mmCIF file of C-alpha atoms in Angstrom:
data_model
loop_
_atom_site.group_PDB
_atom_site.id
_atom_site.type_symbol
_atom_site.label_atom_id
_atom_site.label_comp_id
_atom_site.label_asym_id
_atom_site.label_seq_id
_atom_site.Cartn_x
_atom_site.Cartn_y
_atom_site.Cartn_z
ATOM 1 C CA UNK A 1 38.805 -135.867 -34.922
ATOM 2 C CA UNK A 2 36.127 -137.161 -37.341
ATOM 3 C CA UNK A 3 38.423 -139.656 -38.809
ATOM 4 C CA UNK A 4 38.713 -141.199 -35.455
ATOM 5 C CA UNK A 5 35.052 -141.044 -35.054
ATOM 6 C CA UNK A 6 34.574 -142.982 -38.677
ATOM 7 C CA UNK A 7 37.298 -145.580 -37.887
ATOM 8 C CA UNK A 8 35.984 -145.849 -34.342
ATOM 9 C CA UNK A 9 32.253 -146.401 -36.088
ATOM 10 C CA UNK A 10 33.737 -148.642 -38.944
ATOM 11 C CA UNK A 11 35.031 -151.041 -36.008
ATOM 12 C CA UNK A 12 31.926 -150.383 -33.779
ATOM 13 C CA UNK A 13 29.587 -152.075 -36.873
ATOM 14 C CA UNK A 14 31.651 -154.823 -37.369
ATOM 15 C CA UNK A 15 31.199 -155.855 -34.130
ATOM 16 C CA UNK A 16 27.848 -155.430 -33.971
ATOM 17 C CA UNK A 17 27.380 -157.246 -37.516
ATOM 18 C CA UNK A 18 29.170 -159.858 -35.168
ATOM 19 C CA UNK A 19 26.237 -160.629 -33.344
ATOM 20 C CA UNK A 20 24.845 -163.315 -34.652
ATOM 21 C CA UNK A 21 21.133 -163.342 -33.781
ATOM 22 C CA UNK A 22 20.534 -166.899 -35.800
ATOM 23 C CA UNK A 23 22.698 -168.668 -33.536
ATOM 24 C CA UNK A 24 21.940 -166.874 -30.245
ATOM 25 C CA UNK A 25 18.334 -167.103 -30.809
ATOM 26 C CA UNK A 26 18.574 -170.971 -31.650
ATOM 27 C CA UNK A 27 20.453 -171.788 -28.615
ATOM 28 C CA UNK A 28 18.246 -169.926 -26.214
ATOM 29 C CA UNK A 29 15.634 -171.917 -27.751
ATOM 30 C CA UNK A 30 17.313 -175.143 -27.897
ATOM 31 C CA UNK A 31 17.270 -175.566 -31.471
ATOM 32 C CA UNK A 32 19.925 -176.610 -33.763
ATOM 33 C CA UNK A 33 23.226 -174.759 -34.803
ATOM 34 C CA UNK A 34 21.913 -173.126 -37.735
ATOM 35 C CA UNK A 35 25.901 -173.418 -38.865
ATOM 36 C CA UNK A 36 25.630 -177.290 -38.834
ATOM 37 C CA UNK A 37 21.928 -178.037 -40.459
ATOM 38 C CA UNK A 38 19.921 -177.230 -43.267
ATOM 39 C CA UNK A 39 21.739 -174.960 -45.571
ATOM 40 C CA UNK A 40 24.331 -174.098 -42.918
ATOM 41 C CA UNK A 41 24.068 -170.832 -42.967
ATOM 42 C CA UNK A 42 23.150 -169.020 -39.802
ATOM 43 C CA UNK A 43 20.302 -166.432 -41.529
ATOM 44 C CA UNK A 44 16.801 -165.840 -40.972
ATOM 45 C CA UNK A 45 15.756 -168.358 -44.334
ATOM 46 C CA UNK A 46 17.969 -171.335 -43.002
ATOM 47 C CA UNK A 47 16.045 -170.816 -39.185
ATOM 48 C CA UNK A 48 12.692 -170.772 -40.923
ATOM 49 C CA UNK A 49 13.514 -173.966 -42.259
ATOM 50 C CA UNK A 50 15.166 -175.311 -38.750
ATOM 51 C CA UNK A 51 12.327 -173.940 -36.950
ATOM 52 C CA UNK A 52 8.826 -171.342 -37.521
ATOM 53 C CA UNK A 53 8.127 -168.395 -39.300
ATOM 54 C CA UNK A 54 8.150 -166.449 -35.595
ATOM 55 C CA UNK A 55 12.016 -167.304 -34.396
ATOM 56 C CA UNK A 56 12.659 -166.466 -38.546
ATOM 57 C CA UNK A 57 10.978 -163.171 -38.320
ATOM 58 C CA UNK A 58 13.001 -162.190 -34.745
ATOM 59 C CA UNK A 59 16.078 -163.225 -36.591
ATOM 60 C CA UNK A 60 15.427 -161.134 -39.814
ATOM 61 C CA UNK A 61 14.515 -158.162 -37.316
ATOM 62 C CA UNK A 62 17.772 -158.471 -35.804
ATOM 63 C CA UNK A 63 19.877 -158.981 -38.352
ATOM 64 C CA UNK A 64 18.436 -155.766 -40.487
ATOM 65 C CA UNK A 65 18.752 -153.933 -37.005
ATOM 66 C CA UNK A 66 22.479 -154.524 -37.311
ATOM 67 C CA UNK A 67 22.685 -153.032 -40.201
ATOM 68 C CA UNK A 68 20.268 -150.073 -39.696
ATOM 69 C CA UNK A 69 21.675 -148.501 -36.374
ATOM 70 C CA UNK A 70 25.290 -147.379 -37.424
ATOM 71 C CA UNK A 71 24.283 -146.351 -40.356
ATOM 72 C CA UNK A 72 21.566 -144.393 -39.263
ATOM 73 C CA UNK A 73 24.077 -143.330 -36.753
ATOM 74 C CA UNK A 74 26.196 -141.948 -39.645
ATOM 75 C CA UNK A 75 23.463 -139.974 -41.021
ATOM 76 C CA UNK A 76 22.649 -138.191 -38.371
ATOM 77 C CA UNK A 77 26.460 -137.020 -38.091
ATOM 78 C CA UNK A 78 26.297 -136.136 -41.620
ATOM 79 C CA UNK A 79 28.840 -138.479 -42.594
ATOM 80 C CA UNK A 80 30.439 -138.346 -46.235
ATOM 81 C CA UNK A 81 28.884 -141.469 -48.328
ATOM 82 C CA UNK A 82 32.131 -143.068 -48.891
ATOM 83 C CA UNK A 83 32.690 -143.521 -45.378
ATOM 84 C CA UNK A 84 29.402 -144.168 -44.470
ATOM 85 C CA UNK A 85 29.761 -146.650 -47.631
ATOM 86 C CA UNK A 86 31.944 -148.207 -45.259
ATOM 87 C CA UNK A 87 30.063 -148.259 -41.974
ATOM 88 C CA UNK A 88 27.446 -150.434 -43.814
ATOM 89 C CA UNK A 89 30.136 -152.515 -45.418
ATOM 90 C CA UNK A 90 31.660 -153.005 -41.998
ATOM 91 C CA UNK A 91 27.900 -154.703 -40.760
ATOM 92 C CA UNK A 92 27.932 -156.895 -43.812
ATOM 93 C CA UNK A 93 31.647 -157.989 -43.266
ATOM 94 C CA UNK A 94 31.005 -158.404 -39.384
ATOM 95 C CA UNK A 95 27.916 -160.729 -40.419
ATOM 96 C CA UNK A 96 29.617 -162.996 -42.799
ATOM 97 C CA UNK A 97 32.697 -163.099 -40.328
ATOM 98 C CA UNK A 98 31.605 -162.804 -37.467
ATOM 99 C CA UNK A 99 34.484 -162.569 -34.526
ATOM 100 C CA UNK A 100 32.298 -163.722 -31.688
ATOM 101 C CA UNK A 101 31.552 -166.899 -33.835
ATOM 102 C CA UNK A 102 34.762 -168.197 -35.680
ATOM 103 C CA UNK A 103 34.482 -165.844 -38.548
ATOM 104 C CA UNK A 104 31.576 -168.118 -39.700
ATOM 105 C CA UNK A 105 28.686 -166.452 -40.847
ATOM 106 C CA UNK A 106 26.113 -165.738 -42.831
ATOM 107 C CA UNK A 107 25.104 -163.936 -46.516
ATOM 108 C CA UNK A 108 24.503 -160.518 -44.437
ATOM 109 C CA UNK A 109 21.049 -160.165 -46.865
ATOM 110 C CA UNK A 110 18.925 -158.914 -43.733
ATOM 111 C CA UNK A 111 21.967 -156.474 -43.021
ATOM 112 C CA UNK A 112 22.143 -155.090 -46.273
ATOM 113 C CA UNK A 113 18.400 -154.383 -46.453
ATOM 114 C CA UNK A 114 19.069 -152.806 -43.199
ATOM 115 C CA UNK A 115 22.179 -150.893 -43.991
ATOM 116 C CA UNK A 116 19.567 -148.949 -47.121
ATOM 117 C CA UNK A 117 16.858 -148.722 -44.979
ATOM 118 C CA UNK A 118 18.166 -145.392 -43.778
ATOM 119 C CA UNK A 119 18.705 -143.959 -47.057
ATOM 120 C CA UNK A 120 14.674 -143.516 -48.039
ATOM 121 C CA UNK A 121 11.838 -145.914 -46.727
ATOM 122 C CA UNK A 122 11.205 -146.265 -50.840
ATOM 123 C CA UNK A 123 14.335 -147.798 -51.469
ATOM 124 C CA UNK A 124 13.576 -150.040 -48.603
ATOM 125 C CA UNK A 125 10.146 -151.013 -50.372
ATOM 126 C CA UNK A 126 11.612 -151.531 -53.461
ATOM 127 C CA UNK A 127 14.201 -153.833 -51.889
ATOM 128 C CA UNK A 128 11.694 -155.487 -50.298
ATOM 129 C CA UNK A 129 8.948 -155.953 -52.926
ATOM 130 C CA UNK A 130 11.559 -157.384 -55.282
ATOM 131 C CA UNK A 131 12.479 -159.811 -53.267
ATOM 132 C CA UNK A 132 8.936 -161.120 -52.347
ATOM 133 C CA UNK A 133 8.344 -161.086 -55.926
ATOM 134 C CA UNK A 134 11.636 -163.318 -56.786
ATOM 135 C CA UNK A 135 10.991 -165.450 -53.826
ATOM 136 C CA UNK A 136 7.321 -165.846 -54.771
ATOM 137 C CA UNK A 137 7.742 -166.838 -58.098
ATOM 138 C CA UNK A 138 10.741 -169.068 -58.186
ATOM 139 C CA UNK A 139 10.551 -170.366 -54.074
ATOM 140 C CA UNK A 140 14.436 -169.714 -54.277
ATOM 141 C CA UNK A 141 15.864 -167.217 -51.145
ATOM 142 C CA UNK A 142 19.019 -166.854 -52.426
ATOM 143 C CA UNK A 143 18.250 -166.042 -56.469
ATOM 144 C CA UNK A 144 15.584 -163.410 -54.754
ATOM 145 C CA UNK A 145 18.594 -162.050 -52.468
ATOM 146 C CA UNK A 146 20.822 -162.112 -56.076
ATOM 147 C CA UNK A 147 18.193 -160.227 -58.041
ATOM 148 C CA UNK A 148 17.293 -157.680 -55.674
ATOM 149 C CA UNK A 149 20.830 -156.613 -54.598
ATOM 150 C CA UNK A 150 21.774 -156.722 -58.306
ATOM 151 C CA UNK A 151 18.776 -154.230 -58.771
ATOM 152 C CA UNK A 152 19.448 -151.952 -55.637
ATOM 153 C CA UNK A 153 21.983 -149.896 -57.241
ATOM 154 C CA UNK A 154 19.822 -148.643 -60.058
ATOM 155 C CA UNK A 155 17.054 -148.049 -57.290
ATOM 156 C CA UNK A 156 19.574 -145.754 -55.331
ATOM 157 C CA UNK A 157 20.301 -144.149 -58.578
ATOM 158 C CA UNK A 158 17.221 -143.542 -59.233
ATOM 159 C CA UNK A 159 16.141 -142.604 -55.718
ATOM 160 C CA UNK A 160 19.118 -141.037 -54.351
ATOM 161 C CA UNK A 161 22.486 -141.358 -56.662
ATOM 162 C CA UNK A 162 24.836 -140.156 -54.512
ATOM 163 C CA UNK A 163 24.933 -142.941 -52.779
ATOM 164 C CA UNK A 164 25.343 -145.448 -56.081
ATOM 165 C CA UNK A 165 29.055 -146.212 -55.610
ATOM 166 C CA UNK A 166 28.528 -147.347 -52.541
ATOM 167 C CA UNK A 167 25.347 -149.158 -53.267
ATOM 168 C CA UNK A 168 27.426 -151.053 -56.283
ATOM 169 C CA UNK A 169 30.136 -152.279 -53.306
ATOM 170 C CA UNK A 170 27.518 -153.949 -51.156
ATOM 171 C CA UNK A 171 25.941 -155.476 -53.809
ATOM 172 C CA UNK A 172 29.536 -156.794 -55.190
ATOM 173 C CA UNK A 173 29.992 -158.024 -51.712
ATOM 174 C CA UNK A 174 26.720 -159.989 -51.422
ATOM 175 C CA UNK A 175 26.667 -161.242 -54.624
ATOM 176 C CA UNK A 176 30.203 -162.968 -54.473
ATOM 177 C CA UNK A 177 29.272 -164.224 -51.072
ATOM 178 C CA UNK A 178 26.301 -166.192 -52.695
ATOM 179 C CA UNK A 179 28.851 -167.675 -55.318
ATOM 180 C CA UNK A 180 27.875 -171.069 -54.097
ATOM 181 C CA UNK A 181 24.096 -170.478 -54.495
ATOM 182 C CA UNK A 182 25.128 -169.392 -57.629
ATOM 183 C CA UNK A 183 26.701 -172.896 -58.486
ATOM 184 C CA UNK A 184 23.610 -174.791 -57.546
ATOM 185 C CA UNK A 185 21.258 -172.450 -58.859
ATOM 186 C CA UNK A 186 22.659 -173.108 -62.068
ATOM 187 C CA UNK A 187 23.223 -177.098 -61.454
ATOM 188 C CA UNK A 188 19.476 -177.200 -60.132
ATOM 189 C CA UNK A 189 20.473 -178.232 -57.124
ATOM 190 C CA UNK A 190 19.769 -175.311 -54.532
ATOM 191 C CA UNK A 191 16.905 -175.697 -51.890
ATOM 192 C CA UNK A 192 13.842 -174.086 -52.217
ATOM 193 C CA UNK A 193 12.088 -171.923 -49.272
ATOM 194 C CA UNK A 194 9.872 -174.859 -48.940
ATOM 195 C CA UNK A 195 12.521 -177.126 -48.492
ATOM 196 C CA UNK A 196 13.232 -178.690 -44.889
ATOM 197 C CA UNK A 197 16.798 -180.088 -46.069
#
């Protein structure tokens, strides 16, 4: 019975990672296909650039709300962390491939923050205060996103290690999803936060 109820969840938060909130919020408000300008990548950084810090910041909440609620969901059944290892995966996978949207999404950053938020609200801060510092210092979103998911393991280590193995697989999965950030990073060629291109 609680297999069915993990495979049941597993499928349940891919298709909510599914829900793209970049391209549903820029179509109610008549702006572009986040898919087709700026970086083309339908996340909270490529809106801000599209569009304002306000439709950014709705984006962002959604897209770390997709990855909070199933796993919260599979905390409160008391879940095994492998399995609830692959809840969260299941939010990042139904981000970057979304079904609703021709399996063309986004880097699933936002979801990843969202899918440790449940884990301890100090993780979360950690997350989130490495990233600010990253992004401050170099203006680059995507060597911030690198740097802090690189770093998130050791924080769940050090916060709450039985969740570490799973922590490593969500940071494997976002960091080979940015391995064209990665290219440009390197060739100088990767916009910065400031950048409206």
């Amino acid at each position: 019975m609680m297999l069915l109820i993990i495979l049941a969840m597993i499928i349940a938060a891919y298709l909510l990672g599914s829900i793209s909130s970049a391209i549903l919020i820029c179509k109610l408000l008549g702006l572009p296909d986040p898919r087709s300008t700026g970086s083309n990548n339908p996340g909270a950084t490529n809106v801000l650039r599209i569009s304002n810090k306000a439709t950014a910041a709705t984006v962002l909440f959604f897209d770390v709300l997709k990855g909070v609620i199933p796993v919260w969901l599979a905390f409160f059944l008391n879940i095994e962390p492998l399995y609830l290892g692959l809840i969260g995966l299941a939010s990042c996978l139904g981000h970057m491939f979304p079904l609703f949207f021709g399996f063309k999404g986004g880097k699933a950053v936002a979801t990843a923050l969202g899918v440790f938020l449940p884990i301890g609200l100090s993780l979360g801060a950690l997350l989130i205060l490495t990233w600010l510092m990253v992004a401050k210092t170099t203006r680059y979103s995507s060597l911030a996103a690198i740097v802090t998911v690189s770093l998130a393991p050791l924080y769940v280590y050090l916060i709450k290690p039985l969740y570490v193995y799973e922590a490593l697989m969500l940071a494997g999965l976002i960091i080979f999803r940015h391995k064209d950030n990665i290219v440009r990073l390197v060739k100088g060629t990767e916009p910065k936060l400031n950048s409206k291109s």
